[in-house]
Backbone as a printed PyTorch tensor [residue, N CA C, xyz], in Angstrom:
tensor([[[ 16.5490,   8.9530,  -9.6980],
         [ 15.8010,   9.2080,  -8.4930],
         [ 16.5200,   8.6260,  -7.3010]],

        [[ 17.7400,   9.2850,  -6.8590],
         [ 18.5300,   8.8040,  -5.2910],
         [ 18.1440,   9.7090,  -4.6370]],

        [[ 17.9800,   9.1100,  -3.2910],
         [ 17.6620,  10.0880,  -2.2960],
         [ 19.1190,   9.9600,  -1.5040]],

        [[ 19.3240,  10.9120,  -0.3820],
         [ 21.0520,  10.6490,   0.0410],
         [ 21.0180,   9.7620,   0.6530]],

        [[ 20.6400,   8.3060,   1.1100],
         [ 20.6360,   7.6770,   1.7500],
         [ 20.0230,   6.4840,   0.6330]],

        [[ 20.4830,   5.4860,   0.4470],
         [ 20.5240,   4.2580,  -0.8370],
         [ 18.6670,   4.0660,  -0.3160]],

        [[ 17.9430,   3.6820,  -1.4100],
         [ 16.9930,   3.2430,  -1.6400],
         [ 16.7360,   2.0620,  -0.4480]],

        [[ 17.6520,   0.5890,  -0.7980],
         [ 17.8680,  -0.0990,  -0.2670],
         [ 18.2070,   0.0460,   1.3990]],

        [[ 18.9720,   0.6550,   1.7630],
         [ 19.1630,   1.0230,   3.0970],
         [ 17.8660,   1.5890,   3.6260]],

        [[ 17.0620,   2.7070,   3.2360],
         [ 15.5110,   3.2300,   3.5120],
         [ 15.1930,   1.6360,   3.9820]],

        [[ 14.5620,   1.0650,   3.0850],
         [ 13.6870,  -0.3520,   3.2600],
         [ 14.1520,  -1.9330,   3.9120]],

        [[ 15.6900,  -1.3800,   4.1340],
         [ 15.9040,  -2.2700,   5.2630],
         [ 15.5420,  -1.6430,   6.6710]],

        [[ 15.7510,  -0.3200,   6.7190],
         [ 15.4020,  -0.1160,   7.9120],
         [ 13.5850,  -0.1350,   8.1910]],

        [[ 13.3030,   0.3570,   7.3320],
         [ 11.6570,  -0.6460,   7.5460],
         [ 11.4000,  -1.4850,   7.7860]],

        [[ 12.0260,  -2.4280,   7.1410],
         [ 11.3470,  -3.5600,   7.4930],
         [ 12.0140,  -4.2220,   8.7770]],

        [[ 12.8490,  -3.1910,   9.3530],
         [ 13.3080,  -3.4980,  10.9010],
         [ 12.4740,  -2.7180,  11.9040]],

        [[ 11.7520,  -2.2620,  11.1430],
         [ 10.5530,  -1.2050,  12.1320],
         [ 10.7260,  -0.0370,  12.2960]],

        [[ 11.3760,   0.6690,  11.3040],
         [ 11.6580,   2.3030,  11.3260],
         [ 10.5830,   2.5680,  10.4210]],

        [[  9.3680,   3.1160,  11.2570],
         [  8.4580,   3.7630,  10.3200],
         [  8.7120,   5.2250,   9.6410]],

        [[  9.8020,   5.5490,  10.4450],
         [ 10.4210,   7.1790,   9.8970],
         [ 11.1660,   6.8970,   8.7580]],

        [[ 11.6270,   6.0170,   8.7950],
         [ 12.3460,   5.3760,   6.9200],
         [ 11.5800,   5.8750,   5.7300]],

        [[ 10.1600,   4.7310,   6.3860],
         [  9.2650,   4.6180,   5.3500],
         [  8.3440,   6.0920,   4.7840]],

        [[  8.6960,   6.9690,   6.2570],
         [  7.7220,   8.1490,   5.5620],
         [  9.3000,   8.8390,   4.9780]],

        [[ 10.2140,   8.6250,   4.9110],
         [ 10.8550,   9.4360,   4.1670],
         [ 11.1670,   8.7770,   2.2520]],

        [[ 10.8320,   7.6060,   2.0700],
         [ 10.7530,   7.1240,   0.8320],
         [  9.1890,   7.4910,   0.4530]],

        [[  7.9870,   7.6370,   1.0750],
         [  7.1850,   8.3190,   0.8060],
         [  7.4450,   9.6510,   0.3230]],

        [[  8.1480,  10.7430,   1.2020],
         [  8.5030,  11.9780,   0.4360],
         [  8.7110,  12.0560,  -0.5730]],

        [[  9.8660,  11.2950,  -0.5970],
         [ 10.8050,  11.0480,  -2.0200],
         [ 10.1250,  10.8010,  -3.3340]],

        [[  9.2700,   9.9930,  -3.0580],
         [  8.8130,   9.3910,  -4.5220],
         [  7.1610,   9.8940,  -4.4850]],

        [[  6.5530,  10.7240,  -3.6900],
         [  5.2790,  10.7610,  -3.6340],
         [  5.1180,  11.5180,  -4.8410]],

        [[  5.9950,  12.3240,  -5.8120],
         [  5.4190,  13.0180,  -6.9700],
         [  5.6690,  12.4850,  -8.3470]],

        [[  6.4520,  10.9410,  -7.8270],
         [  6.5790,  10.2980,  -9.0930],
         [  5.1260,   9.5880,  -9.3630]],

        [[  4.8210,   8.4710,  -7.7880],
         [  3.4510,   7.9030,  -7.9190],
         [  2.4190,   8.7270,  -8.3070]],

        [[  2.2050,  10.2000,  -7.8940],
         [  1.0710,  11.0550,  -7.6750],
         [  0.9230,  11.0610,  -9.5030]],

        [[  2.1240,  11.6280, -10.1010],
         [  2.5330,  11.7050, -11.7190],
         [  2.1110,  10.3910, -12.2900]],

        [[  2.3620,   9.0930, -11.8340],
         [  1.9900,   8.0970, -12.8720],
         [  0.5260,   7.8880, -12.6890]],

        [[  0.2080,   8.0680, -11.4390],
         [ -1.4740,   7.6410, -11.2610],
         [ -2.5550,   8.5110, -12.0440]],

        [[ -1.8070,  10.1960, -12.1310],
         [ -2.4300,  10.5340, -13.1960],
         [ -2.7350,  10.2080, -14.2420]],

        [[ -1.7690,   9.8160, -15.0240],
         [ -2.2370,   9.3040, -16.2870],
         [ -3.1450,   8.3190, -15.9700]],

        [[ -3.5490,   7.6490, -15.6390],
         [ -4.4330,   6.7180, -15.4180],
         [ -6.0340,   7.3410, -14.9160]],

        [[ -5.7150,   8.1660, -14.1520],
         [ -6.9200,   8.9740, -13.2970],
         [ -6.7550,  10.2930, -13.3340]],

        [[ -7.2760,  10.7500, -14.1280],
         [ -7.3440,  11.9070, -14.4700],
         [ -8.0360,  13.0510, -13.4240]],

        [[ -9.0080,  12.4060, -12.4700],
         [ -9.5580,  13.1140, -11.6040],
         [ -8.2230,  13.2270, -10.4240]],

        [[ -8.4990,  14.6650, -10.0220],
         [ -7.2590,  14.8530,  -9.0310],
         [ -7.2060,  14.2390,  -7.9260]],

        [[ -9.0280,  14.5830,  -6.9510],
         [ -9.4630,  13.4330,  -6.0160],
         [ -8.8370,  12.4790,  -5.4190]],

        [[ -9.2920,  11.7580,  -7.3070],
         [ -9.5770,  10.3330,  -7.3670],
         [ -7.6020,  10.0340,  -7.5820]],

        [[ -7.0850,  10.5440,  -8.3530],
         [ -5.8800,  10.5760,  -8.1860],
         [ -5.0200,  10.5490,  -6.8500]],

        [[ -5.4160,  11.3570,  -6.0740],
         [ -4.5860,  11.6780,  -4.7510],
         [ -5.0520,  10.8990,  -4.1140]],

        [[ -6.7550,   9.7360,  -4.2420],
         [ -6.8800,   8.8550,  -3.3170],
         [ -6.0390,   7.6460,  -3.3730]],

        [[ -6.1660,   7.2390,  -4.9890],
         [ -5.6210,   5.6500,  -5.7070],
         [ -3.9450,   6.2090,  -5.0060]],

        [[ -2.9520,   7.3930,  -5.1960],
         [ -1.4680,   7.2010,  -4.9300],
         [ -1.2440,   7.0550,  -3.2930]],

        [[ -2.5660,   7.4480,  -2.7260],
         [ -2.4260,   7.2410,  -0.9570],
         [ -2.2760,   5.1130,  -0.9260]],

        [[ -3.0000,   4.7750,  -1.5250],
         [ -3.1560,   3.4450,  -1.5900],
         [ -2.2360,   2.6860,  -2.2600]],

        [[ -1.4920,   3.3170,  -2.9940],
         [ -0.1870,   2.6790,  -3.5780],
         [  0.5630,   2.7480,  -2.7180]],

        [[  0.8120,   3.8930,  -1.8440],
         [  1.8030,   3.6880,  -0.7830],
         [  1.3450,   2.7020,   0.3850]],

        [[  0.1360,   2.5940,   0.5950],
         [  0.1580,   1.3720,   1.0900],
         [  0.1490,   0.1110,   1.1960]],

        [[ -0.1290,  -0.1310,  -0.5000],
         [  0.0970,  -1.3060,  -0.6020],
         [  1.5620,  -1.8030,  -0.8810]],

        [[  2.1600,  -0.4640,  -1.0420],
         [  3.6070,  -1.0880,  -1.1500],
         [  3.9280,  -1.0570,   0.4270]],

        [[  3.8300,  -0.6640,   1.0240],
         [  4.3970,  -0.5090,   2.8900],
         [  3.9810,  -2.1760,   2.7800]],

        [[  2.4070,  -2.1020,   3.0040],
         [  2.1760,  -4.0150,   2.9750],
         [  3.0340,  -4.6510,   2.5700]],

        [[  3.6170,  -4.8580,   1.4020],
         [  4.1680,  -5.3220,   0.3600],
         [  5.8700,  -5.5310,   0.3000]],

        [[  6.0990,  -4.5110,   1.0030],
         [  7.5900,  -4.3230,   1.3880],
         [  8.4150,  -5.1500,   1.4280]],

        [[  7.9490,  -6.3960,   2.4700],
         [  8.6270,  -7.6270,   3.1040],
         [  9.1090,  -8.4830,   1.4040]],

        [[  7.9160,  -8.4040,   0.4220],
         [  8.1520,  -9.0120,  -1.1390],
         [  9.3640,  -8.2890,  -1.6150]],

        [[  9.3460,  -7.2370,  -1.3790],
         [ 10.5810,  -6.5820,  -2.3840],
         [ 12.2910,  -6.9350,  -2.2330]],

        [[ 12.3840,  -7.8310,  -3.3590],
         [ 13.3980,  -8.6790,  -3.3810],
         [ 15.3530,  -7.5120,  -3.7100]],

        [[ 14.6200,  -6.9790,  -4.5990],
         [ 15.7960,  -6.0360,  -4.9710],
         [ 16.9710,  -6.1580,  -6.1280]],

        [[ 15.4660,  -7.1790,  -6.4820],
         [ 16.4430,  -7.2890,  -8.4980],
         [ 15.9230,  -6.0860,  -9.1750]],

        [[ 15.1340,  -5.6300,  -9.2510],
         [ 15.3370,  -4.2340, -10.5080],
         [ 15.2870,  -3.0640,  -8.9930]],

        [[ 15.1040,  -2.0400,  -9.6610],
         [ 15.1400,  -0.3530,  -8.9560],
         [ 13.9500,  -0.6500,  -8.1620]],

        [[ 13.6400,   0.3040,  -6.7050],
         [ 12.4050,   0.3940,  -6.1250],
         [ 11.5590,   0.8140,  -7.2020]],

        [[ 12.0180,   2.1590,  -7.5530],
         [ 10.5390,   2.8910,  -8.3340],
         [ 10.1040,   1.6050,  -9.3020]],

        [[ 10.8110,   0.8290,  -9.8340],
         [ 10.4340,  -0.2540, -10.7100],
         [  9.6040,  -0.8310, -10.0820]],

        [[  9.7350,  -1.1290,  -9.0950],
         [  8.6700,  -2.4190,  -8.1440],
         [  7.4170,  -1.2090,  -8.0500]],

        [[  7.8140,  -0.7360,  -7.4040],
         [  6.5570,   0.6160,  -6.5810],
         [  5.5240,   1.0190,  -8.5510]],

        [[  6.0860,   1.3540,  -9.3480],
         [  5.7020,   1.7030, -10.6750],
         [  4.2470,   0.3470, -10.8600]],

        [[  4.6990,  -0.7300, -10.3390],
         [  3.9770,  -1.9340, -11.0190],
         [  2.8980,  -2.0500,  -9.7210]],

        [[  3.4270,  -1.6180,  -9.0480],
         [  1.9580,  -1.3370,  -7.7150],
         [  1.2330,  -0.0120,  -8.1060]],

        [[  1.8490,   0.8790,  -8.4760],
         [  0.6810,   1.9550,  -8.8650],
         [  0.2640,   1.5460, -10.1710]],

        [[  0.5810,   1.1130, -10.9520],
         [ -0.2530,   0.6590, -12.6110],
         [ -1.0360,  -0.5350, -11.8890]],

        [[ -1.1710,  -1.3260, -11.3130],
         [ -1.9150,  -2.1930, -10.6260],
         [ -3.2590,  -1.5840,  -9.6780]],

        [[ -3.0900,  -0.8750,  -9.2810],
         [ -3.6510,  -0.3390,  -8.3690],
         [ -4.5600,   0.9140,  -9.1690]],

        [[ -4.1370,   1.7320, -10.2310],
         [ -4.7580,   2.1780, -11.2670],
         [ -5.8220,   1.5550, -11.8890]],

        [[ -5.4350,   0.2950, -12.2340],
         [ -6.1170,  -0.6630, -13.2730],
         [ -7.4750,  -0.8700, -12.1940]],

        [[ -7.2070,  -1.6300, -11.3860],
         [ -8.0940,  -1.7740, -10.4210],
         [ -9.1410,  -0.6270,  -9.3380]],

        [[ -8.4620,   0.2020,  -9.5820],
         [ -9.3150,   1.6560,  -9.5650],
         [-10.4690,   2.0130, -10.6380]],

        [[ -9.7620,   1.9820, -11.9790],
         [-10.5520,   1.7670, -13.1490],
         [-11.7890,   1.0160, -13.4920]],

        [[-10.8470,  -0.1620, -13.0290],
         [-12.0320,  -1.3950, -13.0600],
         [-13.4130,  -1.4500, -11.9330]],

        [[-13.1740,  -0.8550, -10.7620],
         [-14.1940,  -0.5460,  -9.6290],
         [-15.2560,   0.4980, -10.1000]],

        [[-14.0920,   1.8380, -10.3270],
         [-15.2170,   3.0450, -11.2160],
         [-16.1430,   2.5140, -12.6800]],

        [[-15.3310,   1.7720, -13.5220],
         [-16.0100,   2.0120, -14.7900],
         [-16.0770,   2.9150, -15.3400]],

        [[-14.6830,   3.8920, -15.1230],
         [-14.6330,   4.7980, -16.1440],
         [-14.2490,   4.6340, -17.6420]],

        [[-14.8850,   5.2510, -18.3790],
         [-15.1530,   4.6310, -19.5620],
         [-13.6110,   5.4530, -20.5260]],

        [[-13.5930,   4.4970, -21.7040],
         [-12.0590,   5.3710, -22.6040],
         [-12.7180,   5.7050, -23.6370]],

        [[-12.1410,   6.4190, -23.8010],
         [-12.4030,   7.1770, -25.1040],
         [-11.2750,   7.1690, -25.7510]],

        [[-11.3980,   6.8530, -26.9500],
         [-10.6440,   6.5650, -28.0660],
         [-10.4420,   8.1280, -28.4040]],

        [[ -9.0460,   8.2660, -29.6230],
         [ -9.2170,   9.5130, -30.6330],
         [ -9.6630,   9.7280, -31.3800]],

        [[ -9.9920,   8.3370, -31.7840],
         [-10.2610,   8.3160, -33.0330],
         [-12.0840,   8.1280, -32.8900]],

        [[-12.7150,   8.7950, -31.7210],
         [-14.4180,   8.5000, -31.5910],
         [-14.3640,   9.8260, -32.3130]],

        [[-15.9380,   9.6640, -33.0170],
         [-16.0810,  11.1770, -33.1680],
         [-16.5130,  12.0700, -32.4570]],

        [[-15.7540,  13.5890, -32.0660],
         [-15.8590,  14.6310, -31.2220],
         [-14.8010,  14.8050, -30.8440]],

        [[-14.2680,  13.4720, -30.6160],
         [-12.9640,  13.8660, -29.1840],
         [-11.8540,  14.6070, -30.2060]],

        [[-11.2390,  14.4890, -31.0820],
         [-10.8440,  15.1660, -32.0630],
         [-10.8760,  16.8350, -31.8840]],

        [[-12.0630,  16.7810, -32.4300],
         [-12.7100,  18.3990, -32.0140],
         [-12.4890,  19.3760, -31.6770]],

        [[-12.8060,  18.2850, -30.0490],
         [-12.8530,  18.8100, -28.7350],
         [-11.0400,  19.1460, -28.1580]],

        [[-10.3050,  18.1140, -28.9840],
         [ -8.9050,  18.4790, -28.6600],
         [ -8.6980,  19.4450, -29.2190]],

        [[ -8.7930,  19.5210, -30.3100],
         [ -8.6320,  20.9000, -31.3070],
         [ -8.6580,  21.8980, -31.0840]],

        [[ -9.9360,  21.8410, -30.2500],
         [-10.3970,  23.3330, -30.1030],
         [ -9.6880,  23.4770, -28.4170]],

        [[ -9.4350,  22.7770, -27.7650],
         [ -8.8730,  23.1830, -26.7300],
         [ -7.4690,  23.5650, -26.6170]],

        [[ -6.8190,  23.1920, -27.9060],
         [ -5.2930,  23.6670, -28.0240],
         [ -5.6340,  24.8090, -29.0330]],

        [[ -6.3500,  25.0900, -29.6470],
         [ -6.5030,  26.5060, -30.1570],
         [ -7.0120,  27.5750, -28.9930]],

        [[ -8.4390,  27.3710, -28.6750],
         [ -9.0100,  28.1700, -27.4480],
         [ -8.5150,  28.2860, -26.0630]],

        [[ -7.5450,  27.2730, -25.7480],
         [ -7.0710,  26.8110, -24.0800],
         [ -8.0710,  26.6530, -23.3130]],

        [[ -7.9480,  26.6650, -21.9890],
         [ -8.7650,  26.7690, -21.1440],
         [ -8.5060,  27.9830, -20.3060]],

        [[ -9.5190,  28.9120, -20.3410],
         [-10.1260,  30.1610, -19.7430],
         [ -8.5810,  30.6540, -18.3820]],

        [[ -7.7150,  31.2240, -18.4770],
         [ -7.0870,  31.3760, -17.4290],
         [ -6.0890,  31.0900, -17.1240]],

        [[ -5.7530,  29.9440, -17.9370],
         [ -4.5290,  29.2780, -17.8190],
         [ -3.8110,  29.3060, -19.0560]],

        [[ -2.6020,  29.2940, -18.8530],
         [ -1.5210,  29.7180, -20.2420],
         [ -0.5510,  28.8660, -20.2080]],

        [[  0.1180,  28.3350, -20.9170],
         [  0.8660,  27.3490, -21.1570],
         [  2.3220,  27.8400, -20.9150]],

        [[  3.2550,  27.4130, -19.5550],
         [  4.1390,  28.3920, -19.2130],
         [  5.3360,  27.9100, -19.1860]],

        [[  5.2960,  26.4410, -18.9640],
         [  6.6760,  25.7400, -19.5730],
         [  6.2480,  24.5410, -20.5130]],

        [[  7.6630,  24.0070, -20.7990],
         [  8.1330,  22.6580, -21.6070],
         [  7.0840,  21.4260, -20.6270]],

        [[  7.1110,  21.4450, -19.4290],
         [  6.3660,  20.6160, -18.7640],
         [  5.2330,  20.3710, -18.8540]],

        [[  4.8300,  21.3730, -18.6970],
         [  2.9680,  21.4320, -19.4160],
         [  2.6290,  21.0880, -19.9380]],

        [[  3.3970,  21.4910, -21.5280],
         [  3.2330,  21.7780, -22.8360],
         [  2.8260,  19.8130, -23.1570]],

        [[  3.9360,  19.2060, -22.5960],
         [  4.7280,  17.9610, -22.5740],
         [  3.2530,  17.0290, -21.5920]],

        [[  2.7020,  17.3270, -20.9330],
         [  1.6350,  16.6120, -19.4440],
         [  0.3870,  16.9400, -20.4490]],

        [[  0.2290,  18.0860, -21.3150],
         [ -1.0260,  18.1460, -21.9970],
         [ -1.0720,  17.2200, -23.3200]],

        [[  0.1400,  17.3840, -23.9340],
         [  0.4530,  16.1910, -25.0080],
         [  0.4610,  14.8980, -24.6160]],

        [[  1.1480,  14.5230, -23.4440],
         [  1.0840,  12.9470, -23.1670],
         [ -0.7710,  12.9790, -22.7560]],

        [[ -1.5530,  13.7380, -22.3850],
         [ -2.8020,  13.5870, -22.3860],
         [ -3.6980,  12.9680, -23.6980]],

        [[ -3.3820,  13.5040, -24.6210],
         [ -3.7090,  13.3040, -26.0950],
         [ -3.1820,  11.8100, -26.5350]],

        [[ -2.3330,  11.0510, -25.6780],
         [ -1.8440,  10.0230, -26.5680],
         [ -2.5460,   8.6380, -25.7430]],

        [[ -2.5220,   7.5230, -26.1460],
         [ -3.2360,   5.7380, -25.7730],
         [ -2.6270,   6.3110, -24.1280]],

        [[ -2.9180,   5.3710, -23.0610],
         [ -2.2540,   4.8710, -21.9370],
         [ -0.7850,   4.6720, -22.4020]],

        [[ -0.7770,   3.0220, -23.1030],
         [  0.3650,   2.3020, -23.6440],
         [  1.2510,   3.5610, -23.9670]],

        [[  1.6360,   4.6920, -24.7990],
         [  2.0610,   5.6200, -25.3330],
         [  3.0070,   6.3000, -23.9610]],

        [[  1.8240,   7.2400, -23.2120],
         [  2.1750,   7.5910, -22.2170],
         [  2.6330,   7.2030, -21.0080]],

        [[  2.3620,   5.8070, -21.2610],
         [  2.9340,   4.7470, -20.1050],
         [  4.4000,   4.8610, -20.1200]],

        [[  4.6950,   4.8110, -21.6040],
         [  5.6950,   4.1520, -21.9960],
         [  7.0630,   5.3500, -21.3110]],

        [[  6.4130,   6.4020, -22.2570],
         [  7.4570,   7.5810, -22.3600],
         [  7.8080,   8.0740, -20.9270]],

        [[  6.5090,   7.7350, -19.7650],
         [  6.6660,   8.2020, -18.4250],
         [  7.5920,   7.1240, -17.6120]],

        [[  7.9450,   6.2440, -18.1010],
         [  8.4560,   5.1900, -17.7080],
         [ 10.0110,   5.9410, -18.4050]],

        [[  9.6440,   6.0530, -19.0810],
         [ 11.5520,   6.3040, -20.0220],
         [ 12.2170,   7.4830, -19.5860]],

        [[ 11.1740,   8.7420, -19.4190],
         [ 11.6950,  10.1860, -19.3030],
         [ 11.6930,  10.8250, -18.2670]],

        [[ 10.1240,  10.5190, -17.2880],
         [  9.9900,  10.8770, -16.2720],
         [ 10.7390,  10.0320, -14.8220]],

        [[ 10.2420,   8.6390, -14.7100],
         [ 10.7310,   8.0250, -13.8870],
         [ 12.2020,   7.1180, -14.0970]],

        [[ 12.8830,   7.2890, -15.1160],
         [ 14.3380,   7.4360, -16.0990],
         [ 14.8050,   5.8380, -15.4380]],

        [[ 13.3090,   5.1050, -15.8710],
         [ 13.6660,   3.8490, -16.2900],
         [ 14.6100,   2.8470, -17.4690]],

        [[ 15.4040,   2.1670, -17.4950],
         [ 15.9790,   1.6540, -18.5810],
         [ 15.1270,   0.8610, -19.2180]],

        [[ 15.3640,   0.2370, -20.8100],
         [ 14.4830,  -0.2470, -21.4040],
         [ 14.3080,  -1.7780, -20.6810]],

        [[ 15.2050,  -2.5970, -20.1230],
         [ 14.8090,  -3.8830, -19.3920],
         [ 14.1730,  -3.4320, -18.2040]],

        [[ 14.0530,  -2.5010, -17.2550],
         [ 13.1810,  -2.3920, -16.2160],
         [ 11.6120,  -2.2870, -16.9610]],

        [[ 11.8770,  -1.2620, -18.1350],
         [ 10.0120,  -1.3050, -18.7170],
         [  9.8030,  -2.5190, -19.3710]],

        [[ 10.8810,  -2.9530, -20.1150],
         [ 10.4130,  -4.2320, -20.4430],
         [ 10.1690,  -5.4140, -19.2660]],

        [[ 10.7800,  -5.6160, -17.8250],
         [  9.4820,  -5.8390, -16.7390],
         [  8.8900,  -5.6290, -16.5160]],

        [[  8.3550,  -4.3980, -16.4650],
         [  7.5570,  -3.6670, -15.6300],
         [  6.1630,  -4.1430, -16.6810]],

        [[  5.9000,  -4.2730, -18.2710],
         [  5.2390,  -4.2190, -19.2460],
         [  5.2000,  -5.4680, -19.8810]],

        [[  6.1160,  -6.9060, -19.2920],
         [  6.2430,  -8.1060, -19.5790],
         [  6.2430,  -8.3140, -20.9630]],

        [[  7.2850,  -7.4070, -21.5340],
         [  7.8010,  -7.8320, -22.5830],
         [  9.2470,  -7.4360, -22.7400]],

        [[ 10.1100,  -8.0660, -24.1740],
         [ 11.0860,  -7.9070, -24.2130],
         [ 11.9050,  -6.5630, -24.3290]],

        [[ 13.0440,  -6.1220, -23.8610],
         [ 13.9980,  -4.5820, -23.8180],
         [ 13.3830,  -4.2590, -25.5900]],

        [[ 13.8030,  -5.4560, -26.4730],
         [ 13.6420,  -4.6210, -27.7460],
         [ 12.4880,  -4.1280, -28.3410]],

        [[ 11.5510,  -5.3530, -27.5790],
         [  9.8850,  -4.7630, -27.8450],
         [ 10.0520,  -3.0770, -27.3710]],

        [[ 10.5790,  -2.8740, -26.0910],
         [  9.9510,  -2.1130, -25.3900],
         [ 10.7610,  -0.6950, -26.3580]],

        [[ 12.0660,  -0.8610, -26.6700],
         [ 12.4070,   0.1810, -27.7610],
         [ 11.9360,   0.4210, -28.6020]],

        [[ 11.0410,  -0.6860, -29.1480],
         [ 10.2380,  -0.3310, -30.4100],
         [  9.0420,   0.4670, -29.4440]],

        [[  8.4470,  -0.2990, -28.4210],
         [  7.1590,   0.5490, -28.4670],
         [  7.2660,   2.4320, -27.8920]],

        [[  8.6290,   2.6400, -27.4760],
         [  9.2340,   3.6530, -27.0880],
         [  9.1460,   4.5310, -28.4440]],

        [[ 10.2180,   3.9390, -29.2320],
         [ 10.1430,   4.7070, -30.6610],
         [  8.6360,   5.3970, -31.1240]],

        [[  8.1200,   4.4790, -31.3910],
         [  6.3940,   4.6520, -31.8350],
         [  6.1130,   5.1950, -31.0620]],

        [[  5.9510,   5.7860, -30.2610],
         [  5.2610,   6.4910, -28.8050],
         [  5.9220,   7.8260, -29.1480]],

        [[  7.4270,   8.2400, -29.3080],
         [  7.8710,   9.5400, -29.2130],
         [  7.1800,  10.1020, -30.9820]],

        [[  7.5910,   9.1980, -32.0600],
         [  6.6420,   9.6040, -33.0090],
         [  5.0880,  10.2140, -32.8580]],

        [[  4.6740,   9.3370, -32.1940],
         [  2.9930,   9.9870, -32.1720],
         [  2.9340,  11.2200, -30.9640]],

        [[  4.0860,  10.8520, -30.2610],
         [  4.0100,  12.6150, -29.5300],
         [  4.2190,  14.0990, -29.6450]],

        [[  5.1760,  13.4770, -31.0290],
         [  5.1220,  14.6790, -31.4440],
         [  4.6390,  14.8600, -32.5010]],

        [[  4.2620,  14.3490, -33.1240],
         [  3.0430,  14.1860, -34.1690],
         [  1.4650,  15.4470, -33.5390]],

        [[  0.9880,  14.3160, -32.1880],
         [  0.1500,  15.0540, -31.4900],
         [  0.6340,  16.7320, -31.1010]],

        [[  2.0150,  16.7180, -30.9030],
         [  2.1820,  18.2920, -30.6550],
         [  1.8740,  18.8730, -31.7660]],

        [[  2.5210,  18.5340, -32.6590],
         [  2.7730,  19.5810, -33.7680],
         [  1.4040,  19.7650, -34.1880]],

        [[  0.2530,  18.9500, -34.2840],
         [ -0.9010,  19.2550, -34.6270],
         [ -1.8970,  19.9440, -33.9600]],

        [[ -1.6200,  19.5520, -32.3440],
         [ -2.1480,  20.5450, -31.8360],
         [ -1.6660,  21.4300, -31.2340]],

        [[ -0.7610,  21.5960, -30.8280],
         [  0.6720,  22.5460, -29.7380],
         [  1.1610,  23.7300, -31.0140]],

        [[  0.9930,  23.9090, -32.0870],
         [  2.0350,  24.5360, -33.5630],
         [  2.5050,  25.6850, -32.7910]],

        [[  1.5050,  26.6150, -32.2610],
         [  1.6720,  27.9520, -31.4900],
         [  2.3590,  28.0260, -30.7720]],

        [[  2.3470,  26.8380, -29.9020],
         [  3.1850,  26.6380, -28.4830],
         [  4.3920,  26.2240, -28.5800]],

        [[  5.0630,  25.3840, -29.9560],
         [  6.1670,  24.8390, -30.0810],
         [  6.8770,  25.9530, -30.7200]],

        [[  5.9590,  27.1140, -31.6140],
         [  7.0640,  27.9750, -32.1350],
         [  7.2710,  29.0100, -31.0470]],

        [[  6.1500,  29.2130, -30.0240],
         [  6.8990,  30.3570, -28.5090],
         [  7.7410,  29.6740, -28.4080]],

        [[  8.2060,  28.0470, -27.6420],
         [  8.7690,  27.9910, -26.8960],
         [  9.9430,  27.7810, -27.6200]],

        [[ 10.3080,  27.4650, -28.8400],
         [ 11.5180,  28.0960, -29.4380],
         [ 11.9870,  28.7890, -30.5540]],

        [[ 11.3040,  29.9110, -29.3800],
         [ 12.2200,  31.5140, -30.2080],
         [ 12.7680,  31.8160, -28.5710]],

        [[ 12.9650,  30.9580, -27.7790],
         [ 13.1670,  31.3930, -26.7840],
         [ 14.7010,  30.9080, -26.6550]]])
């Protein structure tokens, strides 16, 4: 994630008072935050409200950012922060897989779909599966694949060690595709005969 102009250079000039800096590292990264806050908040709303507030608490926050790991690393631990605490205000409740129904209810929604919509790339396919898996799971893999963190940035970002974090990486791509293949079968054999 470079934008043509170094990360670092953006946020020095912020914090020299170029607010045009700062809305251009907003551009940049607004569909990584918008992407991680999902997983967390599933409501779109409520999603697009909590990633408006990550960007501001990182603007606040700015002057802290020292510049030992990557921005998105720092910015990543303000939106999982800011998630959590979203969570914790709503009281939205988790649901396990293992409750009974939710099962089911997955089942039948990767057999039946939803009314209208068709499953049209690898991306989808991939945003509906990481749906099906823990937080921890999808945390993990969005940290590794999407925002193409190394294993010592997640192992900060998750305050544990690089090798923990390979292990919990490993275990995570297992149960993802585990979850595909059980519920995706249809969708994994379209998308390769292609």
């Amino acid at each position: 994630m470079s934008t043509g102009v170094n990360d670092n250079e953006l946020i020095a000039r912020v914090k020299a008072g170029d607010q045009q800096a700062y809305a251009v590292i907003v551009q940049h990264y607004q569909g990584y935050v918008f992407t991680l806050v999902l997983r967390y908040v599933p409501n779109r709303e409520d999603a697009e409200e909590v990633a408006q507030d990550v960007f501001i608490k990182a603007y606040r926050s700015l002057a802290d950012f020292r510049g030992e790991a990557r921005f998105s690393t720092w910015l990543y631990t303000i939106a999982r922060t800011t998630c959590l605490s979203f969570l914790r205000r709503k009281q939205q409740p988790v649901h396990s897989l293992d409750q009974p129904g939710i099962q089911e209810a997955a089942s039948q929604l990767s057999t039946t779909g939803i009314p209208g919509i068709e499953i049209k790339t690898k991306n989808e396919l991939l945003r509906r599966a990481y749906g099906l898996l823990n937080t921890d799971d999808s945390t993990i893999l969005t940290l590794y694949y999407q925002a193409e963190q190394s294993l010592d940035e997640i192992g900060r970002i998750l305050g544990i060690e690089p090798n923990a974090a390979k292990v919990r990486l490993h275990r995570a791509r297992t149960r993802l595709k585990e979850k595909m293949v059980q519920h995706f079968p249809r969708e994994i054999k379209d998308l390769s005969s292609f």
